[in-house]
């Protein structure tokens, strides 16, 4: 009863593959069943893909009614080279990636190499209430990515009503 580890270097290539592991390949051990000495597993190696993520969201300006706020954020690529795509900034729209409700603008994100980023910004005149601004990468789904689930980021903030002091 023992174990043995063997390592064989292999450079992964894109496509379908099958790994075989066999024991007693030279039939050195007499067995009651010589046909069950191998096991295999099929697997695929996918090509490297881009992974665009929205991040680093900031709000600049006084959080008071009727003030112009500047929203900004970055689209960063955590994967293979990404072609140009479209980003969208929205206010109060959790579906910013798929709908234009509350859109504050769409912006061209240039082609991005690994770890490269593009900054997008826009302005909005503040209204009283609790709000959330969103930045979403690749809103047209033009880029096939490692994960489409991490394309949006959001940040909450509140604009308080002015305090009225009675005379």
CSV table of N, CA, C and O in Angstrom, one decimal, residues 16-117:
chain,number,residue,atom,x,y,z
A,16,UNK,N,-9.6,20.1,-27.2
A,16,UNK,CA,-10.0,19.0,-26.4
A,16,UNK,C,-8.9,18.0,-26.2
A,16,UNK,O,-8.1,17.8,-27.1
A,17,UNK,N,-8.7,17.5,-25.0
A,17,UNK,CA,-7.7,16.6,-24.7
A,17,UNK,C,-8.2,15.4,-23.8
A,17,UNK,O,-9.3,15.6,-23.1
A,18,UNK,N,-7.5,14.4,-23.7
A,18,UNK,CA,-7.8,13.3,-22.8
A,18,UNK,C,-6.5,12.9,-22.0
A,18,UNK,O,-5.5,12.7,-22.7
A,19,UNK,N,-6.6,12.8,-20.7
A,19,UNK,CA,-5.4,12.4,-19.9
A,19,UNK,C,-5.6,10.9,-19.5
A,19,UNK,O,-6.7,10.6,-19.0
A,20,UNK,N,-4.7,10.1,-19.8
A,20,UNK,CA,-4.7,8.7,-19.4
A,20,UNK,C,-3.7,8.4,-18.3
A,20,UNK,O,-2.6,8.9,-18.4
A,21,UNK,N,-4.1,7.6,-17.3
A,21,UNK,CA,-3.2,7.2,-16.3
A,21,UNK,C,-3.3,5.6,-16.2
A,21,UNK,O,-4.4,5.1,-16.1
A,22,UNK,N,-2.2,5.0,-16.3
A,22,UNK,CA,-2.2,3.5,-16.4
A,22,UNK,C,-1.2,2.9,-15.4
A,22,UNK,O,-0.2,3.5,-15.1
A,23,UNK,N,-1.6,1.8,-14.8
A,23,UNK,CA,-0.7,1.0,-13.9
A,23,UNK,C,-0.3,-0.2,-14.6
A,23,UNK,O,-1.0,-0.8,-15.5
A,24,UNK,N,0.8,-0.7,-14.2
A,24,UNK,CA,1.3,-2.0,-14.7
A,24,UNK,C,1.3,-2.1,-16.3
A,24,UNK,O,0.7,-3.0,-16.8
A,25,UNK,N,1.8,-1.1,-16.9
A,25,UNK,CA,1.7,-1.0,-18.4
A,25,UNK,C,2.5,-2.1,-19.1
A,25,UNK,O,2.2,-2.4,-20.2
A,26,UNK,N,3.5,-2.7,-18.4
A,26,UNK,CA,4.2,-3.8,-19.1
A,26,UNK,C,3.8,-5.2,-18.6
A,26,UNK,O,4.5,-6.2,-18.8
A,27,UNK,N,2.6,-5.2,-17.9
A,27,UNK,CA,2.1,-6.5,-17.4
A,27,UNK,C,3.1,-7.3,-16.5
A,27,UNK,O,3.2,-8.5,-16.7
A,28,UNK,N,3.8,-6.6,-15.7
A,28,UNK,CA,4.8,-7.2,-14.8
A,28,UNK,C,4.1,-7.9,-13.6
A,28,UNK,O,4.7,-8.8,-13.0
A,29,UNK,N,2.9,-7.5,-13.3
A,29,UNK,CA,2.2,-8.1,-12.2
A,29,UNK,C,1.0,-9.0,-12.8
A,29,UNK,O,0.2,-8.5,-13.6
A,30,UNK,N,1.0,-10.2,-12.3
A,30,UNK,CA,-0.1,-11.1,-12.8
A,30,UNK,C,-1.4,-10.7,-12.1
A,30,UNK,O,-1.4,-10.5,-10.8
A,31,UNK,N,-2.4,-10.4,-12.8
A,31,UNK,CA,-3.7,-10.0,-12.3
A,31,UNK,C,-4.8,-10.8,-12.8
A,31,UNK,O,-4.8,-11.3,-13.9
A,32,UNK,N,-5.9,-10.8,-12.0
A,32,UNK,CA,-7.1,-11.5,-12.5
A,32,UNK,C,-7.8,-10.7,-13.6
A,32,UNK,O,-8.5,-11.3,-14.4
A,33,UNK,N,-7.6,-9.4,-13.7
A,33,UNK,CA,-8.2,-8.6,-14.8
A,33,UNK,C,-7.2,-7.6,-15.3
A,33,UNK,O,-6.9,-6.6,-14.6
A,34,UNK,N,-6.6,-7.9,-16.4
A,34,UNK,CA,-5.6,-7.0,-17.0
A,34,UNK,C,-6.2,-5.8,-17.8
A,34,UNK,O,-5.5,-5.0,-18.3
A,35,UNK,N,-7.5,-5.7,-17.9
A,35,UNK,CA,-8.2,-4.7,-18.7
A,35,UNK,C,-8.6,-3.5,-18.0
A,35,UNK,O,-9.1,-2.5,-18.6
A,36,UNK,N,-8.4,-3.5,-16.7
A,36,UNK,CA,-8.9,-2.3,-15.9
A,36,UNK,C,-7.7,-1.5,-15.3
A,36,UNK,O,-7.9,-0.9,-14.2
A,37,UNK,N,-6.6,-1.5,-15.9
A,37,UNK,CA,-5.4,-0.8,-15.4
A,37,UNK,C,-5.3,0.6,-15.8
A,37,UNK,O,-4.4,1.3,-15.4
A,38,UNK,N,-6.2,1.1,-16.6
A,38,UNK,CA,-6.1,2.5,-17.0
A,38,UNK,C,-7.4,3.3,-16.7
A,38,UNK,O,-8.5,2.7,-16.7
A,39,UNK,N,-7.2,4.5,-16.4
A,39,UNK,CA,-8.3,5.5,-16.2
A,39,UNK,C,-8.0,6.7,-17.1
A,39,UNK,O,-6.9,7.0,-17.4
A,40,UNK,N,-9.1,7.4,-17.5
A,40,UNK,CA,-8.9,8.6,-18.3
A,40,UNK,C,-9.9,9.7,-17.9
A,40,UNK,O,-11.0,9.4,-17.3
A,41,UNK,N,-9.6,10.9,-18.2
A,41,UNK,CA,-10.5,12.0,-18.0
A,41,UNK,C,-10.3,13.0,-19.2
A,41,UNK,O,-9.2,13.2,-19.7
A,42,UNK,N,-11.4,13.4,-19.8
A,42,UNK,CA,-11.4,14.3,-20.9
A,42,UNK,C,-11.5,15.7,-20.4
A,42,UNK,O,-12.2,16.0,-19.4
A,43,UNK,N,-10.9,16.6,-21.0
A,43,UNK,CA,-10.9,18.0,-20.6
A,43,UNK,C,-10.6,18.9,-21.8
A,43,UNK,O,-10.1,18.5,-22.8
A,44,UNK,N,-11.0,20.2,-21.7
A,44,UNK,CA,-10.7,21.2,-22.7
A,44,UNK,C,-9.9,22.3,-22.2
A,44,UNK,O,-10.1,22.7,-21.1
A,45,UNK,N,-9.1,22.8,-23.0
A,45,UNK,CA,-8.3,24.0,-22.7
A,45,UNK,C,-8.8,25.1,-23.6
A,45,UNK,O,-8.8,25.1,-24.8
A,46,UNK,N,-9.4,26.1,-22.9
A,46,UNK,CA,-10.0,27.3,-23.6
A,46,UNK,C,-8.9,28.3,-23.9
A,46,UNK,O,-7.9,28.4,-23.2
A,47,UNK,N,-9.2,29.1,-25.0
A,47,UNK,CA,-8.2,30.1,-25.3
A,47,UNK,C,-8.3,31.2,-24.2
A,47,UNK,O,-9.3,31.4,-23.5
A,48,UNK,N,-7.2,31.9,-24.0
A,48,UNK,CA,-7.2,33.0,-23.0
A,48,UNK,C,-8.2,34.1,-23.5
A,48,UNK,O,-8.3,34.3,-24.7
A,49,UNK,N,-8.9,34.6,-22.5
A,49,UNK,CA,-9.9,35.6,-22.8
A,49,UNK,C,-9.7,36.9,-22.0
A,49,UNK,O,-9.1,36.9,-21.0
A,50,UNK,N,-10.2,38.0,-22.5
A,50,UNK,CA,-10.2,39.2,-21.7
A,50,UNK,C,-11.1,39.1,-20.5
A,50,UNK,O,-12.0,38.2,-20.5
A,51,UNK,N,-10.9,40.0,-19.6
A,51,UNK,CA,-11.8,40.1,-18.4
A,51,UNK,C,-11.9,41.5,-18.0
A,51,UNK,O,-11.1,42.0,-17.2
A,52,UNK,N,-13.0,42.2,-18.5
A,52,UNK,CA,-13.2,43.6,-18.2
A,52,UNK,C,-13.9,43.8,-16.9
A,52,UNK,O,-15.0,43.2,-16.7
A,53,UNK,N,-13.4,44.7,-16.1
A,53,UNK,CA,-14.1,44.9,-14.8
A,53,UNK,C,-14.2,46.4,-14.5
A,53,UNK,O,-13.2,47.2,-14.7
A,54,UNK,N,-15.3,46.9,-14.0
A,54,UNK,CA,-15.5,48.3,-13.6
A,54,UNK,C,-15.0,48.4,-12.1
A,54,UNK,O,-15.2,47.5,-11.3
A,55,UNK,N,-14.3,49.5,-11.8
A,55,UNK,CA,-13.7,49.6,-10.5
A,55,UNK,C,-13.3,51.1,-10.3
A,55,UNK,O,-13.5,52.0,-11.1
A,56,UNK,N,-12.8,51.4,-9.0
A,56,UNK,CA,-12.3,52.7,-8.6
A,56,UNK,C,-13.3,53.8,-8.8
A,56,UNK,O,-13.0,54.8,-9.4
A,57,UNK,N,-14.6,53.6,-8.4
A,57,UNK,CA,-15.6,54.6,-8.6
A,57,UNK,C,-15.4,55.7,-7.6
A,57,UNK,O,-15.2,55.5,-6.4
A,58,UNK,N,-15.5,57.0,-8.1
A,58,UNK,CA,-15.4,58.1,-7.2
A,58,UNK,C,-16.6,59.1,-7.5
A,58,UNK,O,-17.1,59.1,-8.6
A,59,UNK,N,-16.9,59.9,-6.5
A,59,UNK,CA,-17.9,61.0,-6.6
A,59,UNK,C,-17.2,62.2,-6.2
A,59,UNK,O,-16.6,62.3,-5.1
A,60,UNK,N,-17.2,63.3,-7.0
A,60,UNK,CA,-16.6,64.5,-6.7
A,60,UNK,C,-17.6,65.6,-6.7
A,60,UNK,O,-18.5,65.6,-7.5
A,61,UNK,N,-17.6,66.5,-5.6
A,61,UNK,CA,-18.5,67.6,-5.5
A,61,UNK,C,-19.3,67.4,-4.2
A,61,UNK,O,-19.2,66.4,-3.5
A,62,UNK,N,-19.9,68.5,-3.8
A,62,UNK,CA,-20.6,68.6,-2.5
A,62,UNK,C,-22.0,67.8,-2.7
A,62,UNK,O,-22.7,67.9,-3.7
A,63,UNK,N,-22.2,66.9,-1.7
A,63,UNK,CA,-23.4,66.1,-1.8
A,63,UNK,C,-24.6,66.9,-1.2
A,63,UNK,O,-25.2,66.6,-0.2
A,64,UNK,N,-25.0,67.9,-2.0
A,64,UNK,CA,-26.1,68.8,-1.6
A,64,UNK,C,-27.0,68.9,-2.9
A,64,UNK,O,-26.5,68.8,-4.0
A,65,UNK,N,-28.3,69.2,-2.7
A,65,UNK,CA,-29.2,69.3,-3.8
A,65,UNK,C,-28.7,70.4,-4.8
A,65,UNK,O,-28.1,71.4,-4.4
A,66,UNK,N,-29.0,70.2,-6.1
A,66,UNK,CA,-28.7,71.1,-7.2
A,66,UNK,C,-27.2,71.3,-7.4
A,66,UNK,O,-26.8,72.3,-8.1
A,67,UNK,N,-26.3,70.5,-6.8
A,67,UNK,CA,-24.9,70.6,-7.1
A,67,UNK,C,-24.5,69.7,-8.2
A,67,UNK,O,-25.0,68.6,-8.3
A,68,UNK,N,-23.6,70.1,-9.1
A,68,UNK,CA,-23.2,69.2,-10.1
A,68,UNK,C,-22.1,68.3,-9.5
A,68,UNK,O,-21.1,68.8,-9.0
A,69,UNK,N,-22.4,67.0,-9.6
A,69,UNK,CA,-21.4,66.0,-9.2
A,69,UNK,C,-20.7,65.4,-10.4
A,69,UNK,O,-21.3,65.3,-11.4
A,70,UNK,N,-19.5,65.0,-10.2
A,70,UNK,CA,-18.7,64.3,-11.2
A,70,UNK,C,-18.6,62.8,-10.7
A,70,UNK,O,-18.0,62.6,-9.6
A,71,UNK,N,-19.0,61.9,-11.6
A,71,UNK,CA,-18.8,60.5,-11.3
A,71,UNK,C,-17.7,60.0,-12.2
A,71,UNK,O,-17.7,60.3,-13.4
A,72,UNK,N,-16.8,59.2,-11.7
A,72,UNK,CA,-15.8,58.6,-12.5
A,72,UNK,C,-15.5,57.2,-12.1
A,72,UNK,O,-15.8,56.8,-10.9
A,73,UNK,N,-14.9,56.4,-13.0
A,73,UNK,CA,-14.5,55.1,-12.7
A,73,UNK,C,-13.6,54.5,-13.8
A,73,UNK,O,-13.5,55.2,-14.8
A,74,UNK,N,-13.0,53.4,-13.5
A,74,UNK,CA,-12.1,52.8,-14.5
A,74,UNK,C,-12.7,51.4,-15.0
A,74,UNK,O,-13.3,50.7,-14.2
A,75,UNK,N,-12.4,51.2,-16.2
A,75,UNK,CA,-12.6,49.8,-16.8
A,75,UNK,C,-11.2,49.2,-16.9
A,75,UNK,O,-10.4,49.8,-17.7
A,76,UNK,N,-10.9,48.2,-16.2
A,76,UNK,CA,-9.6,47.5,-16.2
A,76,UNK,C,-9.7,46.1,-16.8
A,76,UNK,O,-10.7,45.4,-16.6
A,77,UNK,N,-8.7,45.7,-17.6
A,77,UNK,CA,-8.7,44.4,-18.2
A,77,UNK,C,-7.8,43.5,-17.4
A,77,UNK,O,-6.6,43.7,-17.3
A,78,UNK,N,-8.4,42.4,-16.8
A,78,UNK,CA,-7.6,41.4,-16.1
A,78,UNK,C,-7.3,40.2,-16.9
A,78,UNK,O,-6.9,39.2,-16.3
A,79,UNK,N,-7.5,40.2,-18.2
A,79,UNK,CA,-7.2,39.0,-19.0
A,79,UNK,C,-6.4,39.3,-20.2
A,79,UNK,O,-5.7,40.3,-20.3
A,80,UNK,N,-6.6,38.5,-21.2
A,80,UNK,CA,-6.0,38.7,-22.5
A,80,UNK,C,-6.4,40.0,-23.2
A,80,UNK,O,-7.4,40.6,-22.8
A,81,UNK,N,-5.7,40.4,-24.2
A,81,UNK,CA,-6.0,41.7,-24.9
A,81,UNK,C,-7.5,41.7,-25.2
A,81,UNK,O,-8.1,40.8,-25.8
A,82,UNK,N,-8.1,42.9,-24.9
A,82,UNK,CA,-9.5,43.1,-25.2
A,82,UNK,C,-9.7,44.1,-26.3
A,82,UNK,O,-9.0,45.2,-26.3
A,83,UNK,N,-10.5,43.9,-27.3
A,83,UNK,CA,-10.8,44.9,-28.3
A,83,UNK,C,-11.6,46.1,-27.7
A,83,UNK,O,-12.1,46.0,-26.5
A,84,UNK,N,-11.8,47.1,-28.4
A,84,UNK,CA,-12.6,48.3,-28.0
A,84,UNK,C,-14.0,47.8,-27.7
A,84,UNK,O,-14.5,46.9,-28.3
A,85,UNK,N,-14.6,48.5,-26.7
A,85,UNK,CA,-16.0,48.2,-26.3
A,85,UNK,C,-16.7,49.4,-25.8
A,85,UNK,O,-16.1,50.5,-25.9
A,86,UNK,N,-17.9,49.3,-25.3
A,86,UNK,CA,-18.7,50.4,-24.8
A,86,UNK,C,-18.9,50.3,-23.4
A,86,UNK,O,-19.3,49.2,-22.9
A,87,UNK,N,-18.7,51.4,-22.6
A,87,UNK,CA,-19.0,51.4,-21.2
A,87,UNK,C,-20.2,52.4,-21.0
A,87,UNK,O,-20.5,53.3,-21.8
A,88,UNK,N,-21.0,52.2,-19.9
A,88,UNK,CA,-22.1,53.0,-19.6
A,88,UNK,C,-22.1,53.4,-18.2
A,88,UNK,O,-21.8,52.6,-17.3
A,89,UNK,N,-22.4,54.7,-17.9
A,89,UNK,CA,-22.6,55.2,-16.6
A,89,UNK,C,-24.1,55.5,-16.4
A,89,UNK,O,-24.7,56.0,-17.3
A,90,UNK,N,-24.6,55.0,-15.2
A,90,UNK,CA,-26.1,55.2,-15.0
A,90,UNK,C,-26.3,55.7,-13.5
A,90,UNK,O,-25.4,55.5,-12.7
A,91,UNK,N,-27.4,56.3,-13.3
A,91,UNK,CA,-27.8,56.6,-12.0
A,91,UNK,C,-29.1,55.8,-11.6
A,91,UNK,O,-30.0,55.7,-12.5
A,92,UNK,N,-29.1,55.2,-10.5
A,92,UNK,CA,-30.3,54.5,-10.0
A,92,UNK,C,-30.8,53.4,-10.9
A,92,UNK,O,-32.0,53.3,-11.1
A,93,UNK,N,-30.0,52.7,-11.5
A,93,UNK,CA,-30.4,51.6,-12.5
A,93,UNK,C,-29.5,50.4,-12.3
A,93,UNK,O,-28.4,50.3,-12.9
A,94,UNK,N,-30.0,49.4,-11.5
A,94,UNK,CA,-29.2,48.2,-11.2
A,94,UNK,C,-29.0,47.4,-12.5
A,94,UNK,O,-28.2,46.5,-12.5
A,95,UNK,N,-29.8,47.7,-13.5
A,95,UNK,CA,-29.7,46.9,-14.8
A,95,UNK,C,-29.0,47.8,-15.9
A,95,UNK,O,-29.2,47.6,-17.1
A,96,UNK,N,-28.0,48.6,-15.4
A,96,UNK,CA,-27.3,49.5,-16.3
A,96,UNK,C,-26.6,48.8,-17.4
A,96,UNK,O,-26.5,49.3,-18.5
A,97,UNK,N,-26.2,47.5,-17.2
A,97,UNK,CA,-25.5,46.8,-18.2
A,97,UNK,C,-26.4,46.5,-19.4
A,97,UNK,O,-25.9,46.3,-20.5
A,98,UNK,N,-27.7,46.4,-19.2
A,98,UNK,CA,-28.6,45.9,-20.2
A,98,UNK,C,-29.7,46.9,-20.6
A,98,UNK,O,-30.4,46.6,-21.6
A,99,UNK,N,-29.9,47.9,-19.8
A,99,UNK,CA,-30.9,48.9,-20.2
A,99,UNK,C,-30.3,50.3,-20.0
A,99,UNK,O,-29.4,50.6,-19.3
A,100,UNK,N,-30.9,51.3,-20.7
A,100,UNK,CA,-30.4,52.6,-20.7
A,100,UNK,C,-31.2,53.5,-19.8
A,100,UNK,O,-30.9,54.7,-19.7
A,101,UNK,N,-32.1,53.0,-19.0
A,101,UNK,CA,-32.8,53.8,-18.0
A,101,UNK,C,-31.8,54.5,-17.1
A,101,UNK,O,-30.9,53.8,-16.6
A,102,UNK,N,-31.9,55.7,-16.8
A,102,UNK,CA,-31.0,56.5,-16.0
A,102,UNK,C,-29.6,56.6,-16.5
A,102,UNK,O,-28.6,57.0,-15.8
A,103,UNK,N,-29.4,56.4,-17.8
A,103,UNK,CA,-28.1,56.5,-18.4
A,103,UNK,C,-27.6,57.9,-18.4
A,103,UNK,O,-28.3,58.8,-18.7
A,104,UNK,N,-26.3,58.0,-18.0
A,104,UNK,CA,-25.7,59.3,-17.9
A,104,UNK,C,-24.7,59.4,-19.1
A,104,UNK,O,-24.0,60.4,-19.2
A,105,UNK,N,-24.6,58.4,-19.9
A,105,UNK,CA,-23.8,58.4,-21.1
A,105,UNK,C,-23.1,57.1,-21.4
A,105,UNK,O,-22.9,56.3,-20.5
A,106,UNK,N,-22.8,56.9,-22.6
A,106,UNK,CA,-22.0,55.8,-23.1
A,106,UNK,C,-20.7,56.3,-23.6
A,106,UNK,O,-20.6,57.3,-24.2
A,107,UNK,N,-19.6,55.5,-23.4
A,107,UNK,CA,-18.3,55.9,-23.7
A,107,UNK,C,-17.5,54.8,-24.3
A,107,UNK,O,-17.7,53.6,-24.0
A,108,UNK,N,-16.7,55.1,-25.3
A,108,UNK,CA,-15.8,54.1,-25.9
A,108,UNK,C,-14.7,53.8,-25.0
A,108,UNK,O,-13.9,54.7,-24.5
A,109,UNK,N,-14.6,52.5,-24.7
A,109,UNK,CA,-13.4,52.0,-24.0
A,109,UNK,C,-12.4,51.5,-25.0
A,109,UNK,O,-12.8,50.6,-25.8
A,110,UNK,N,-11.2,52.0,-25.1
A,110,UNK,CA,-10.3,51.6,-26.2
A,110,UNK,C,-9.9,50.1,-26.0
A,110,UNK,O,-10.1,49.6,-24.9
A,111,UNK,N,-9.2,49.6,-26.9
A,111,UNK,CA,-8.6,48.2,-26.8
A,111,UNK,C,-7.7,48.3,-25.6
A,111,UNK,O,-7.0,49.3,-25.4
A,112,UNK,N,-7.8,47.3,-24.7
A,112,UNK,CA,-7.0,47.2,-23.5
A,112,UNK,C,-6.1,46.0,-23.4
A,112,UNK,O,-6.7,44.9,-23.5
A,113,UNK,N,-4.8,46.1,-23.2
A,113,UNK,CA,-4.0,45.0,-22.9
A,113,UNK,C,-4.2,44.5,-21.4
A,113,UNK,O,-4.9,45.2,-20.7
A,114,UNK,N,-3.5,43.5,-21.1
A,114,UNK,CA,-3.6,43.0,-19.7
A,114,UNK,C,-3.2,44.1,-18.7
A,114,UNK,O,-2.2,44.8,-18.9
A,115,UNK,N,-4.0,44.3,-17.7
A,115,UNK,CA,-3.9,45.3,-16.6
A,115,UNK,C,-4.0,46.8,-17.1
A,115,UNK,O,-3.8,47.7,-16.3
A,116,UNK,N,-4.3,47.0,-18.3
A,116,UNK,CA,-4.5,48.4,-18.8
A,116,UNK,C,-5.9,48.8,-18.4
A,116,UNK,O,-6.8,48.0,-18.2
A,117,UNK,N,-6.1,50.1,-18.3
A,117,UNK,CA,-7.4,50.6,-17.9
A,117,UNK,C,-7.7,51.9,-18.7
A,117,UNK,O,-6.8,52.6,-19.2
